[in-house]
Short mmCIF file of C-alpha atoms in Angstrom, two decimals:
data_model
loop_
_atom_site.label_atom_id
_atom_site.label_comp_id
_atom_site.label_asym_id
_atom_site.label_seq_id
_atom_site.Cartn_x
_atom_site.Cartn_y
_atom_site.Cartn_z
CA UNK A 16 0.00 0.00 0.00
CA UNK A 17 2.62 2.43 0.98
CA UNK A 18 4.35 1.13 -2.06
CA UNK A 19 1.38 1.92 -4.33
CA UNK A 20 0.83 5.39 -2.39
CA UNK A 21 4.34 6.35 -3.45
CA UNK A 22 4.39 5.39 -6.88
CA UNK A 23 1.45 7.61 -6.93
CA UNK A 24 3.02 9.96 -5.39
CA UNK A 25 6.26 9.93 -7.51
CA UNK A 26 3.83 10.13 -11.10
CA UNK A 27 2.18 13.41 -9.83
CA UNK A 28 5.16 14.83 -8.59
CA UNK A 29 6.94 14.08 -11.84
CA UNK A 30 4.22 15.98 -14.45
CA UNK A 31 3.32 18.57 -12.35
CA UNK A 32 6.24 19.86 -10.51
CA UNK A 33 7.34 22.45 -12.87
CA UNK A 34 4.11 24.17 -13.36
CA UNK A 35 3.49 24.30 -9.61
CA UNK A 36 6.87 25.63 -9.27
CA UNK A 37 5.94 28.01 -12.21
CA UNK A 38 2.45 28.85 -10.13
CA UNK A 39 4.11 29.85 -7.38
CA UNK A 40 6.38 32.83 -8.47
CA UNK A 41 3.22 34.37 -10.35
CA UNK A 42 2.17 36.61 -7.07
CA UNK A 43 -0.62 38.33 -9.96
CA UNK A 44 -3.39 35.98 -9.81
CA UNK A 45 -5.18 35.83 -12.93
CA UNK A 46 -7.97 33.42 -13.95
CA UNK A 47 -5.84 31.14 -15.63
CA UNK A 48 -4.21 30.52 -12.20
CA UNK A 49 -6.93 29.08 -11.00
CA UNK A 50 -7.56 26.95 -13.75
CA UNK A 51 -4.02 25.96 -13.63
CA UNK A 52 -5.17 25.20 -9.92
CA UNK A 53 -8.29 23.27 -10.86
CA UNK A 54 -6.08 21.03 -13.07
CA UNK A 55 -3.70 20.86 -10.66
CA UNK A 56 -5.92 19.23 -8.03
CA UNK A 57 -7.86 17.21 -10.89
CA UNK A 58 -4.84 15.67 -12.45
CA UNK A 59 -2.19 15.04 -9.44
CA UNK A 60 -3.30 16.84 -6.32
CA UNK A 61 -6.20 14.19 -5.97
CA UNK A 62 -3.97 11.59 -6.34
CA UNK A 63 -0.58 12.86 -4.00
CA UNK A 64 -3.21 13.89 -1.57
CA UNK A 65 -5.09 10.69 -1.03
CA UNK A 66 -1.41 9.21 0.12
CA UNK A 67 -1.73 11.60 2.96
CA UNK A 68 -5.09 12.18 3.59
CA UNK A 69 -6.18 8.75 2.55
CA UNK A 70 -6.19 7.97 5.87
CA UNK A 71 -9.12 10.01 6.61
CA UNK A 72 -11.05 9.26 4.75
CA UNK A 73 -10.87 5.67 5.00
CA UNK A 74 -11.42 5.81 8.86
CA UNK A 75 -14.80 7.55 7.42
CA UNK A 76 -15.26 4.95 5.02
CA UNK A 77 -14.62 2.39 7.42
CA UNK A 78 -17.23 3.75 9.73
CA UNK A 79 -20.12 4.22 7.38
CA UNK A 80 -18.97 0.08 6.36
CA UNK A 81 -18.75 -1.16 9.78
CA UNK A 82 -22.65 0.54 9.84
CA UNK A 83 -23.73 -0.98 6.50
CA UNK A 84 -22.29 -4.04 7.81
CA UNK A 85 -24.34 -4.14 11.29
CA UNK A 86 -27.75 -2.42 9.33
CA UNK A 87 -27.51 -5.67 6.66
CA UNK A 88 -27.50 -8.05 9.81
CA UNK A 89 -29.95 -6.00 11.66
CA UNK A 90 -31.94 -4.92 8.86
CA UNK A 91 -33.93 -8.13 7.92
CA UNK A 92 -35.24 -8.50 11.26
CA UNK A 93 -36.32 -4.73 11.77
CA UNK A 94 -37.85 -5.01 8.66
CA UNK A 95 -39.66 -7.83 9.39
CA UNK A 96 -41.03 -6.57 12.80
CA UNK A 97 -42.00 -3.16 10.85
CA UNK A 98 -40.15 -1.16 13.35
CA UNK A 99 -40.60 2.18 11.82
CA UNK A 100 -36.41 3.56 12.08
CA UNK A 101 -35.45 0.43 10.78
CA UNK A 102 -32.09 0.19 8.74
CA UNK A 103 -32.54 0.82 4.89
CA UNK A 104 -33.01 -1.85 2.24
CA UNK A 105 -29.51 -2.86 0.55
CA UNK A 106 -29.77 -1.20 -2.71
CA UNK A 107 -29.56 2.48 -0.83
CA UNK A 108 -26.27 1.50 0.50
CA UNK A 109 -24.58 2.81 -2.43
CA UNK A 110 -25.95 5.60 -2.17
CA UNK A 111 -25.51 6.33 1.06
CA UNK A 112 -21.83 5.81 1.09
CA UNK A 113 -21.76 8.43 -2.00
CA UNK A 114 -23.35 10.62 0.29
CA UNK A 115 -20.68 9.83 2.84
CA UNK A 116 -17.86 10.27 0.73
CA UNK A 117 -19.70 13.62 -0.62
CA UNK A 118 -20.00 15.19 2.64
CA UNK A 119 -16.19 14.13 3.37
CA UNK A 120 -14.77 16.41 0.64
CA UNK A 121 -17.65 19.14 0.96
CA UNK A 122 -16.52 19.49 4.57
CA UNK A 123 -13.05 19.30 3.09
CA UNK A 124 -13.53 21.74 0.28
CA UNK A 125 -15.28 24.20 3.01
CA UNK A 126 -12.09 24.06 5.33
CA UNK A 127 -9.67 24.31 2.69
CA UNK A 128 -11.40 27.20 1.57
CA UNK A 129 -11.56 28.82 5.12
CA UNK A 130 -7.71 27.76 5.04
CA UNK A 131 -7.35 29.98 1.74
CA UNK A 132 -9.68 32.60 2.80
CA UNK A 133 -7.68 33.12 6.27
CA UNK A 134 -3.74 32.44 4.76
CA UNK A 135 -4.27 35.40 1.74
CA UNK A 136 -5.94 37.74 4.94
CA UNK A 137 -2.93 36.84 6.72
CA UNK A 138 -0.86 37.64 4.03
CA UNK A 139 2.65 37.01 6.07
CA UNK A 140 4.47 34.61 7.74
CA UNK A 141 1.84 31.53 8.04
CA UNK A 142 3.65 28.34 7.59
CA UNK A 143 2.71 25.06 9.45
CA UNK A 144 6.59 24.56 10.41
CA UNK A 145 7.27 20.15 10.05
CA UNK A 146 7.72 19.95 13.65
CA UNK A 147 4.51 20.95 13.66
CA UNK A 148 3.35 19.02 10.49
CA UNK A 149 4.69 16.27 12.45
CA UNK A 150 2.94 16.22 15.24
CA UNK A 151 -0.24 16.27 13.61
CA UNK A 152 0.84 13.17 11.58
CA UNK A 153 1.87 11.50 14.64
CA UNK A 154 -1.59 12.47 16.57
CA UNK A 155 -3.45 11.32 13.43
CA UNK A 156 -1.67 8.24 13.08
CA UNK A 157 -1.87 6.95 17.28
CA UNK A 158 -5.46 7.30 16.77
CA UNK A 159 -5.46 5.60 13.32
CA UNK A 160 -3.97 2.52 14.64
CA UNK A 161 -5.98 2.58 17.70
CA UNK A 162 -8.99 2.61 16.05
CA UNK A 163 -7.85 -0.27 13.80
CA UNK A 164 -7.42 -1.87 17.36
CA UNK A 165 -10.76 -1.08 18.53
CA UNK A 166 -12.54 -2.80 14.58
CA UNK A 167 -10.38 -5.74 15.69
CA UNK A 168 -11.60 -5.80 18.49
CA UNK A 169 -8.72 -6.32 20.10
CA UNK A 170 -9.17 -4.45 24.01
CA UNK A 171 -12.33 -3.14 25.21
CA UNK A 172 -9.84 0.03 26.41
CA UNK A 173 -9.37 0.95 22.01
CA UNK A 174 -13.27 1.61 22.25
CA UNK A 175 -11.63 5.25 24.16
CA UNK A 176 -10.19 5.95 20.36
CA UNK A 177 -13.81 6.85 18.89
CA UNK A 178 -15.19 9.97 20.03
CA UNK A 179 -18.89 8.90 21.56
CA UNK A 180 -21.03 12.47 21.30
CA UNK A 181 -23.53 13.12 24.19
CA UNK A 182 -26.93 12.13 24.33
CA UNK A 183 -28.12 15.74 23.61
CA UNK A 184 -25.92 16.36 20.34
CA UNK A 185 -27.02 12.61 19.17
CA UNK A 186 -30.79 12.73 20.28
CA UNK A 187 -30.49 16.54 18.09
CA UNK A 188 -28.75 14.63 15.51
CA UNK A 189 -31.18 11.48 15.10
CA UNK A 190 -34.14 13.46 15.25
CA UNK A 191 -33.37 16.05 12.98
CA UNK A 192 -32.17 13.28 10.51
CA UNK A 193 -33.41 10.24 10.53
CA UNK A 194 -32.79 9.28 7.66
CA UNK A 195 -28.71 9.85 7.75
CA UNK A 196 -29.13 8.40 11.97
CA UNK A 197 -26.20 11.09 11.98
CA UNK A 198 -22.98 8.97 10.95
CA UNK A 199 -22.43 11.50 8.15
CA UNK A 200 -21.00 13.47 11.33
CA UNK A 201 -17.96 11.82 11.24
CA UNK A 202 -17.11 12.08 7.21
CA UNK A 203 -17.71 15.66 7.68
CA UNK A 204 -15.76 16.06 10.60
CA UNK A 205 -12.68 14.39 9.49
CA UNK A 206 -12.65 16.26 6.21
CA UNK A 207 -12.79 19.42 8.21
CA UNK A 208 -9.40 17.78 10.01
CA UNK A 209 -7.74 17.35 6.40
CA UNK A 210 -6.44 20.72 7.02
CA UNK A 211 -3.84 19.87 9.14
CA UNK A 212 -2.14 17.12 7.05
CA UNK A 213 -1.94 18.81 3.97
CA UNK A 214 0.07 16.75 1.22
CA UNK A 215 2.86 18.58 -0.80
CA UNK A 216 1.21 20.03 -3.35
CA UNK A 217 -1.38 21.43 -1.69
CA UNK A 218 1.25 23.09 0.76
CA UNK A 219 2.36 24.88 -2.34
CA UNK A 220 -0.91 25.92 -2.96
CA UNK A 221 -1.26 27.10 0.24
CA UNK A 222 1.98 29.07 -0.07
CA UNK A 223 0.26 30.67 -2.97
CA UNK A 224 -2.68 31.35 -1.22
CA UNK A 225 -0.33 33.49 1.47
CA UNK A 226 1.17 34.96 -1.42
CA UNK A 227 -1.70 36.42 -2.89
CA UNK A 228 -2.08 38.81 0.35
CA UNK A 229 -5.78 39.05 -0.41
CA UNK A 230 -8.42 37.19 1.74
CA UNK A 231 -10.45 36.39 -1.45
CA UNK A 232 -7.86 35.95 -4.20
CA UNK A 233 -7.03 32.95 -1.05
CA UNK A 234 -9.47 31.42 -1.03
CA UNK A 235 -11.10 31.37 -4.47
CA UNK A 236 -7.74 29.40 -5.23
CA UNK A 237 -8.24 26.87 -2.93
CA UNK A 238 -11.31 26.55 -3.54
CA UNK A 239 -10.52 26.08 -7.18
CA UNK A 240 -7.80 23.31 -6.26
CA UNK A 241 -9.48 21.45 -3.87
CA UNK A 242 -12.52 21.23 -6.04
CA UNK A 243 -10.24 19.89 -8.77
CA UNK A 244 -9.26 17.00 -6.19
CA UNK A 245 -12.28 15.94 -5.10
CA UNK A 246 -13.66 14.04 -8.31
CA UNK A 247 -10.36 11.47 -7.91
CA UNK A 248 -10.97 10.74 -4.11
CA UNK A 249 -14.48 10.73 -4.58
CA UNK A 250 -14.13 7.81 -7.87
CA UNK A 251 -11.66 5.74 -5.79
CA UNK A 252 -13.54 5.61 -2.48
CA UNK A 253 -16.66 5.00 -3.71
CA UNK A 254 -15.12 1.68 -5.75
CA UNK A 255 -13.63 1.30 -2.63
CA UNK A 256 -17.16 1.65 -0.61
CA UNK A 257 -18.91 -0.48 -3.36
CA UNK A 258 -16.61 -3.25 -3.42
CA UNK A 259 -17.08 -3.41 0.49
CA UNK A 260 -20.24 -3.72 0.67
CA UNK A 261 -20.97 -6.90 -1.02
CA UNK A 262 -17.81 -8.48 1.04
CA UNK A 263 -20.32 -7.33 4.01
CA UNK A 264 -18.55 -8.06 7.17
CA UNK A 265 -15.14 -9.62 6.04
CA UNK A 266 -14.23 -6.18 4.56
CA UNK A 267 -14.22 -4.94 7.95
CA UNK A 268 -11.08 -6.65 8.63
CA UNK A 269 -9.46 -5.32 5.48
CA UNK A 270 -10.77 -1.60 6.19
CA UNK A 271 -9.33 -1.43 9.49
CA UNK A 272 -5.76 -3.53 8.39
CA UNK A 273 -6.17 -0.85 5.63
CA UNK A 274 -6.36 1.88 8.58
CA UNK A 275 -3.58 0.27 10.67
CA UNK A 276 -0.90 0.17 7.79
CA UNK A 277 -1.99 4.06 7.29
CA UNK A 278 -2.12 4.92 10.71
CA UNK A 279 1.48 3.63 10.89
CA UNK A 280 2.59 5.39 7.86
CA UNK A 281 0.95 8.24 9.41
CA UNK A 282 3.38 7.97 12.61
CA UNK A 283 6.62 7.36 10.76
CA UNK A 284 5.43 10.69 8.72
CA UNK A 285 5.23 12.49 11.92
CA UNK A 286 8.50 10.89 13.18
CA UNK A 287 10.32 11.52 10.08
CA UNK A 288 8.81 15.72 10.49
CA UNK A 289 9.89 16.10 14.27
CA UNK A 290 13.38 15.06 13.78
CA UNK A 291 13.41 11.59 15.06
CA UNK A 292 16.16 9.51 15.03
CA UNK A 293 14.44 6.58 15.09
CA UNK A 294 11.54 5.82 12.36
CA UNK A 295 9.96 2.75 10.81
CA UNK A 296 11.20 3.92 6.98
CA UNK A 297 14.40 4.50 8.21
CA UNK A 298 14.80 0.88 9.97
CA UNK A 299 14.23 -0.47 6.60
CA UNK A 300 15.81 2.08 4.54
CA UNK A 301 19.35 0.79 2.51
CA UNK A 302 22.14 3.24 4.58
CA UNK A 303 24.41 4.54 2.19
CA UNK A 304 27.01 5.52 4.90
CA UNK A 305 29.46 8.08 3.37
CA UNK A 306 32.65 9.90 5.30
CA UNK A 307 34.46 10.52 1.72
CA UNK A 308 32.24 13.55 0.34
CA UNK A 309 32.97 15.60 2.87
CA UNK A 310 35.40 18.63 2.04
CA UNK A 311 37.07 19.92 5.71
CA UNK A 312 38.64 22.84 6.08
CA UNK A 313 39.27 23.89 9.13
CA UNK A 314 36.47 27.02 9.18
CA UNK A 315 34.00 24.84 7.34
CA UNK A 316 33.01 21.41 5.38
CA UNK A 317 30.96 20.93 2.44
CA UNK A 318 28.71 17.71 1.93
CA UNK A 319 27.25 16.92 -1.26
CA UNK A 320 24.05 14.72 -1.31
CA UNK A 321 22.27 13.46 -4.36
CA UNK A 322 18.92 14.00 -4.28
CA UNK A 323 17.50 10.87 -6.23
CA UNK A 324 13.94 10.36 -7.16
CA UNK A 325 13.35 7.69 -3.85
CA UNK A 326 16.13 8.65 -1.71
CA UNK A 327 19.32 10.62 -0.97
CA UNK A 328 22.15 9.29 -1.14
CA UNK A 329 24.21 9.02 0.76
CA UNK A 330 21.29 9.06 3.74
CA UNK A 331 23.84 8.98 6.94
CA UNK A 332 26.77 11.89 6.86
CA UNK A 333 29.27 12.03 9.51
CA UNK A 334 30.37 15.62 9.79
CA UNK A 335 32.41 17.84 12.72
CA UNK A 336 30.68 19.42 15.14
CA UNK A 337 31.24 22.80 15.97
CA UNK A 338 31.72 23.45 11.96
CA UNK A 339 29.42 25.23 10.11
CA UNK A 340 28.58 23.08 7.36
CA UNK A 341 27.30 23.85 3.46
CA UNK A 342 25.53 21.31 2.26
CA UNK A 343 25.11 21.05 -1.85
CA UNK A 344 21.84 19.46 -2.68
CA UNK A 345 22.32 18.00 -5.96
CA UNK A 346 19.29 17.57 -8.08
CA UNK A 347 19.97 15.16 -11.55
CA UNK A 348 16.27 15.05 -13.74
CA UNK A 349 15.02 14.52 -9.84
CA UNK A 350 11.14 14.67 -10.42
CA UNK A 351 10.07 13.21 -6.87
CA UNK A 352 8.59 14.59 -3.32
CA UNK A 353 12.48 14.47 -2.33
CA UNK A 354 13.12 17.75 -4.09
CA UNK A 355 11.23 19.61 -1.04
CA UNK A 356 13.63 19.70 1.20
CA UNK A 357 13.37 19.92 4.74
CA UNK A 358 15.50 20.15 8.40
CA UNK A 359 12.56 20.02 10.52
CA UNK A 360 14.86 21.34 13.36
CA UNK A 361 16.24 24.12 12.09
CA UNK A 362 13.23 25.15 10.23
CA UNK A 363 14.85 25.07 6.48
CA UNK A 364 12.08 24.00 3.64
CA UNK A 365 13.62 24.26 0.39
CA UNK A 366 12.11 23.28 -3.10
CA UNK A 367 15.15 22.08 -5.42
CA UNK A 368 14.97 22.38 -8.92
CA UNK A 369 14.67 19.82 -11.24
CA UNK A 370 18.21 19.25 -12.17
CA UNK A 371 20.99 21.49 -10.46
CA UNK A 372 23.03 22.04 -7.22
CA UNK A 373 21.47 24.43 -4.20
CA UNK A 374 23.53 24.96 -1.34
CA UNK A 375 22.08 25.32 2.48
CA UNK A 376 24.38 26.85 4.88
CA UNK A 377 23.65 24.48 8.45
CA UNK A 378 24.94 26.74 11.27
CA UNK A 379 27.70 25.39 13.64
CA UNK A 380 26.13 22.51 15.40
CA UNK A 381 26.99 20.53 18.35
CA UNK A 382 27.51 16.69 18.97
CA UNK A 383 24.56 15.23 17.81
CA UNK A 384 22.20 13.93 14.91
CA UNK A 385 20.63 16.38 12.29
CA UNK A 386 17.49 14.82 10.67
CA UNK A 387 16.89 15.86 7.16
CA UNK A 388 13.38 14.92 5.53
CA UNK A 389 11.46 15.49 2.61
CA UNK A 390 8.31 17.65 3.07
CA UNK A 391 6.02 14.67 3.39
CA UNK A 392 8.28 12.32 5.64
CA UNK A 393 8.61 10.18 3.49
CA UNK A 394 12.25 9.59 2.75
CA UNK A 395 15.08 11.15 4.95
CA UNK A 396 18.74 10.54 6.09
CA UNK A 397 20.60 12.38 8.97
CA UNK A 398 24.04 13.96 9.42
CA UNK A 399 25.91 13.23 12.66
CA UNK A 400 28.01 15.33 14.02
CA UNK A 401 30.77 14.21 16.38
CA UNK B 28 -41.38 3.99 37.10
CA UNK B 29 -38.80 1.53 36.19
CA UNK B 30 -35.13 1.55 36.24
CA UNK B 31 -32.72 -0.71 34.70
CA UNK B 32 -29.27 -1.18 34.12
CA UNK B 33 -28.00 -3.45 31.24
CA UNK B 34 -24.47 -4.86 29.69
CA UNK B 35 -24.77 -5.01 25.65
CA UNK B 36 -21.81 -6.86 24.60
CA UNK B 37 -22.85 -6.04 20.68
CA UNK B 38 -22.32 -2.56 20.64
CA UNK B 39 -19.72 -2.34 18.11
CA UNK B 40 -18.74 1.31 16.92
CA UNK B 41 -20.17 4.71 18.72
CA UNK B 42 -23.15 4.78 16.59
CA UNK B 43 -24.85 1.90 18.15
CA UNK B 44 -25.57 4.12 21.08
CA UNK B 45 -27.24 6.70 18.87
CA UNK B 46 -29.37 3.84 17.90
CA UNK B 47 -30.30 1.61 20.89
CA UNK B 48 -31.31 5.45 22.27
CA UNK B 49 -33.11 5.32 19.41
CA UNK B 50 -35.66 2.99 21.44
CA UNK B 51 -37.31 6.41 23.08
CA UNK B 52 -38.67 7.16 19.37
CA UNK B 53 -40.10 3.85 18.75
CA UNK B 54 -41.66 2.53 22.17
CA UNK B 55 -44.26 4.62 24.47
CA UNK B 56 -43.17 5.14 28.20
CA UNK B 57 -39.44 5.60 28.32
CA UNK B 58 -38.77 8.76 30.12
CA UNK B 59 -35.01 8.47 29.75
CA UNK B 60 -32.40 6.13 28.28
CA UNK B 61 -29.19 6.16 28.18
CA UNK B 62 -26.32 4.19 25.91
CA UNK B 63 -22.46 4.04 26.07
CA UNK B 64 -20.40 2.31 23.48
CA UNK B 65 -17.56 2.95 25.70
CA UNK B 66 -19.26 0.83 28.41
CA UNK B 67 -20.97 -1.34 26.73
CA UNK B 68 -23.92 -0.57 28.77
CA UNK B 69 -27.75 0.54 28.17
CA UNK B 70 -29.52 2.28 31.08
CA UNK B 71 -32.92 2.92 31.07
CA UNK B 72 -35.86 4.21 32.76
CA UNK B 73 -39.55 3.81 31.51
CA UNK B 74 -43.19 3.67 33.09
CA UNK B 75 -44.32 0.17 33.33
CA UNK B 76 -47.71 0.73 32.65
CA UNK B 77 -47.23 1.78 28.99
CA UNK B 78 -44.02 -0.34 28.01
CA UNK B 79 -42.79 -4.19 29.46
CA UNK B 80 -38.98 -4.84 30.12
CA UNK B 81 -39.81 -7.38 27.83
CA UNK B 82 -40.78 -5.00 24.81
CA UNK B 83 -37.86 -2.91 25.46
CA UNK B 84 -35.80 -6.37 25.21
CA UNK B 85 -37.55 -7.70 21.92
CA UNK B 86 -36.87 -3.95 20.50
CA UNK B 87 -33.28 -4.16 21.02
CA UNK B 88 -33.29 -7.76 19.90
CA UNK B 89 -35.01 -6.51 16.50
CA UNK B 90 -32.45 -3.89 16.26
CA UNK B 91 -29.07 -6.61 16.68
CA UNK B 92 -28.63 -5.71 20.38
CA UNK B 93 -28.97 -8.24 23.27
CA UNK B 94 -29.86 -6.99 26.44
CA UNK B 95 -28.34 -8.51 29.64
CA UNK B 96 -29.48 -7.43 32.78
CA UNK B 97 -26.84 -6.04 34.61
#
């Protein structure tokens, strides 16, 4: 899956790099920007952002099955007894999980929109910083896998990892919609949480947004990108939904193994953004180990690392401590998420070009390990200064 | 008035206790119910003169829920 997310990931990157990059030093906005947006989102933003936010929406997804699955069982019977809420026949399923899905990316396309709205009225230095990006993953992705735990059935204590509304919200909730019986809640709720996790392209979308300095200009633009992304989630989770519900309650299993491996990749996103030394892709990740590339002098060193489409190389540098250190960044036809750059701990994003060398001065640092990233966490290396 | 206190081992996600409360729409006489998924547990109070433990049982039932008397 992770595998298959990357590939994805590595496809959009690679035709749509340069005319995000392109996108982003136009400050004007014109209409064609937002077109450019709208295709954007419809043609890789959909895609790169279901490998982060995929997680979402299949713990929505694996809600509304986990109901479908309990309404078929319960269903008959009610039926039969004529019990007037009763669960709906199976042919509305469909249907109701498009409605699902819908309300997902409205609430989604609302936020994101808010998002816009508030980053061009800010207008300055807005930036979710990857320590912070981090976190989020890692928050997402505890209660990802715990509520995996809790569809396995594994302890009654995962039940704590679904949020249980009160009585007076739900009572509200059932009464003023029968028909839904108020699970839509949830799909809307976690697209409102997309925000925080947003995958790289949108981020440079987002950057845009800021850029623009205007509160509408914001969010017209993401409102133009993250309606281009919604027709690609909404095609592959409704297959997804479809598929699921003639498996009935076997697919449970697979929805929340689904959840657990994305809960996990979640956490080794957020581990990879903080700065951790220690993270699940970089347990199985080849080391290239390299001492020779280093150029010391005695008032600096210079490390060259080649930024390849799935990893740098080498990944572990050994440098001097109490050096200041320029590190070249070399970029050879590179068309993958590794050309966004990041040291989460010193708070250095950079986008590389395509093919060419960018240099990033690292301030004297002491004994220690420096974690370098790309944006989304996915691959990353360290230098370790002794 | 009534009270009782039950375990429902089949409550299986959070919406379960939007619809075993669900039972004050469909049956006369409860006066207040009350369902956790984190529990596991149904408590409920009704007037015994419009509505038999046993109905509120055989509702549950109907719905996928078994009631055990706690």
């Amino acid at each position: 899956m992770t595998i298959l997310f990357r590939k994805i990931f590595l496809l959009c990157m690679d035709c749509n790099m340069s005319k995000i990059v392109k996108l982003q030093f136009s400050v004007e906005v014109s209409m064609i920007d937002y077109i450019a947006a709208f295709i954007t989102g419809l043609t890789t933003g959909g895609l790169s952002c279901l490998a982060v936010q995929g997680g979402l929406l299949t713990s929505s997804i694996a809600r509304q099955v986990e109901n479908e699955a309990r309404n078929a069982v319960a269903g008959r019977s009610v039926k039969a007894a004529r019990v007037k809420s009763g669960s709906p026949a199976v042919p509305a399923r469909n249907k109701r999980s498009a409605l699902a899905i819908t309300i997902f990316l409205a609430a989604k396309l609302l936020a994101y929109t808010l998002v816009g709205f508030l980053l061009g009225a800010l207008g300055s230095a807005f930036q979710l910083t990857p320590v912070m990006q981090g976190i989020f993953h890692l928050a997402i992705g505890v209660f990802m896998v715990g509520n995996a735990l809790r569809m396995f059935n594994v302890h009654p204590v995962f039940r704590y990892f679904s949020f249980e509304p009160p009585s007076f919200l739900t009572r509200f909730i059932r009464r003023t919609a029968r028909n839904s019986q108020g699970e839509f809640i949830t799909p809307a709720f976690l697209g409102l949480l997309t925000v925080f996790i947003p995958c790289g392209v949108t981020q440079t979308i987002m950057a845009l947004a800021l850029a623009t300095g205007d509160p509408i200009q914001g969010a017209l633009l993401m409102f133009a990108f993250t309606l281009g992304t919604s027709p690609v989630f909404f095609t592959l989770a409704y297959l997804f939904t479809s598929l699921g519900a003639k498996l009935e309650r076997g697919f449970l299993v697979v929805t929340a193994a689904l959840v657990l491996i994305l809960g996990v990749v979640s956490m080794d996103t957020g581990l990879n953004l903080v700065g951790s030394p220690v993270s699940i892709s970089r347990v199985f990740a080849s080391q290239t180990i390299e001492h020779a590339n280093i150029l010391q002098s005695a008032e600096s060193a210079v490390i060259q690392i080649n930024v390849e489409n799935s990893r740098y190389s080498p990944n572990v540098v050994y440098a001097q401590a109490g050096v200041p250190v320029r590190l070249e960044l070399v970029t050879d036809n590179t068309q993958s998420c590794t050309r966004a750059f990041t040291i989460p701990s010193l708070d250095i994003a950079q986008i590389l070009p395509k093919t060419g060398v960018v240099a990033i001065e690292i301030p004297v640092q002491k004994a220690g390990r420096l974690g370098f990233t790309c944006s989304m966490g996915m691959y990353s290396g360290e230098i370790i200064f002794q | 008035m009534e009270k009782r206190a039950y375990k429902v081992p089949d409550m299986h996600c959070p919406n379960c206790k939007m619809r075993l409360e669900g039972l004050e729409d469909e049956l006369p006489g409860i006066r207040q119910i009350y369902a956790s998924y984190h529990q596991q547990t149904l408590s409920i109070e009704f007037d015994e003169r419009l509505v038999s433990e046993i109905e509120i049982i055989q509702a549950a039932k109907l719905m996928g829920y078994q009631l055990i008397a706690d």
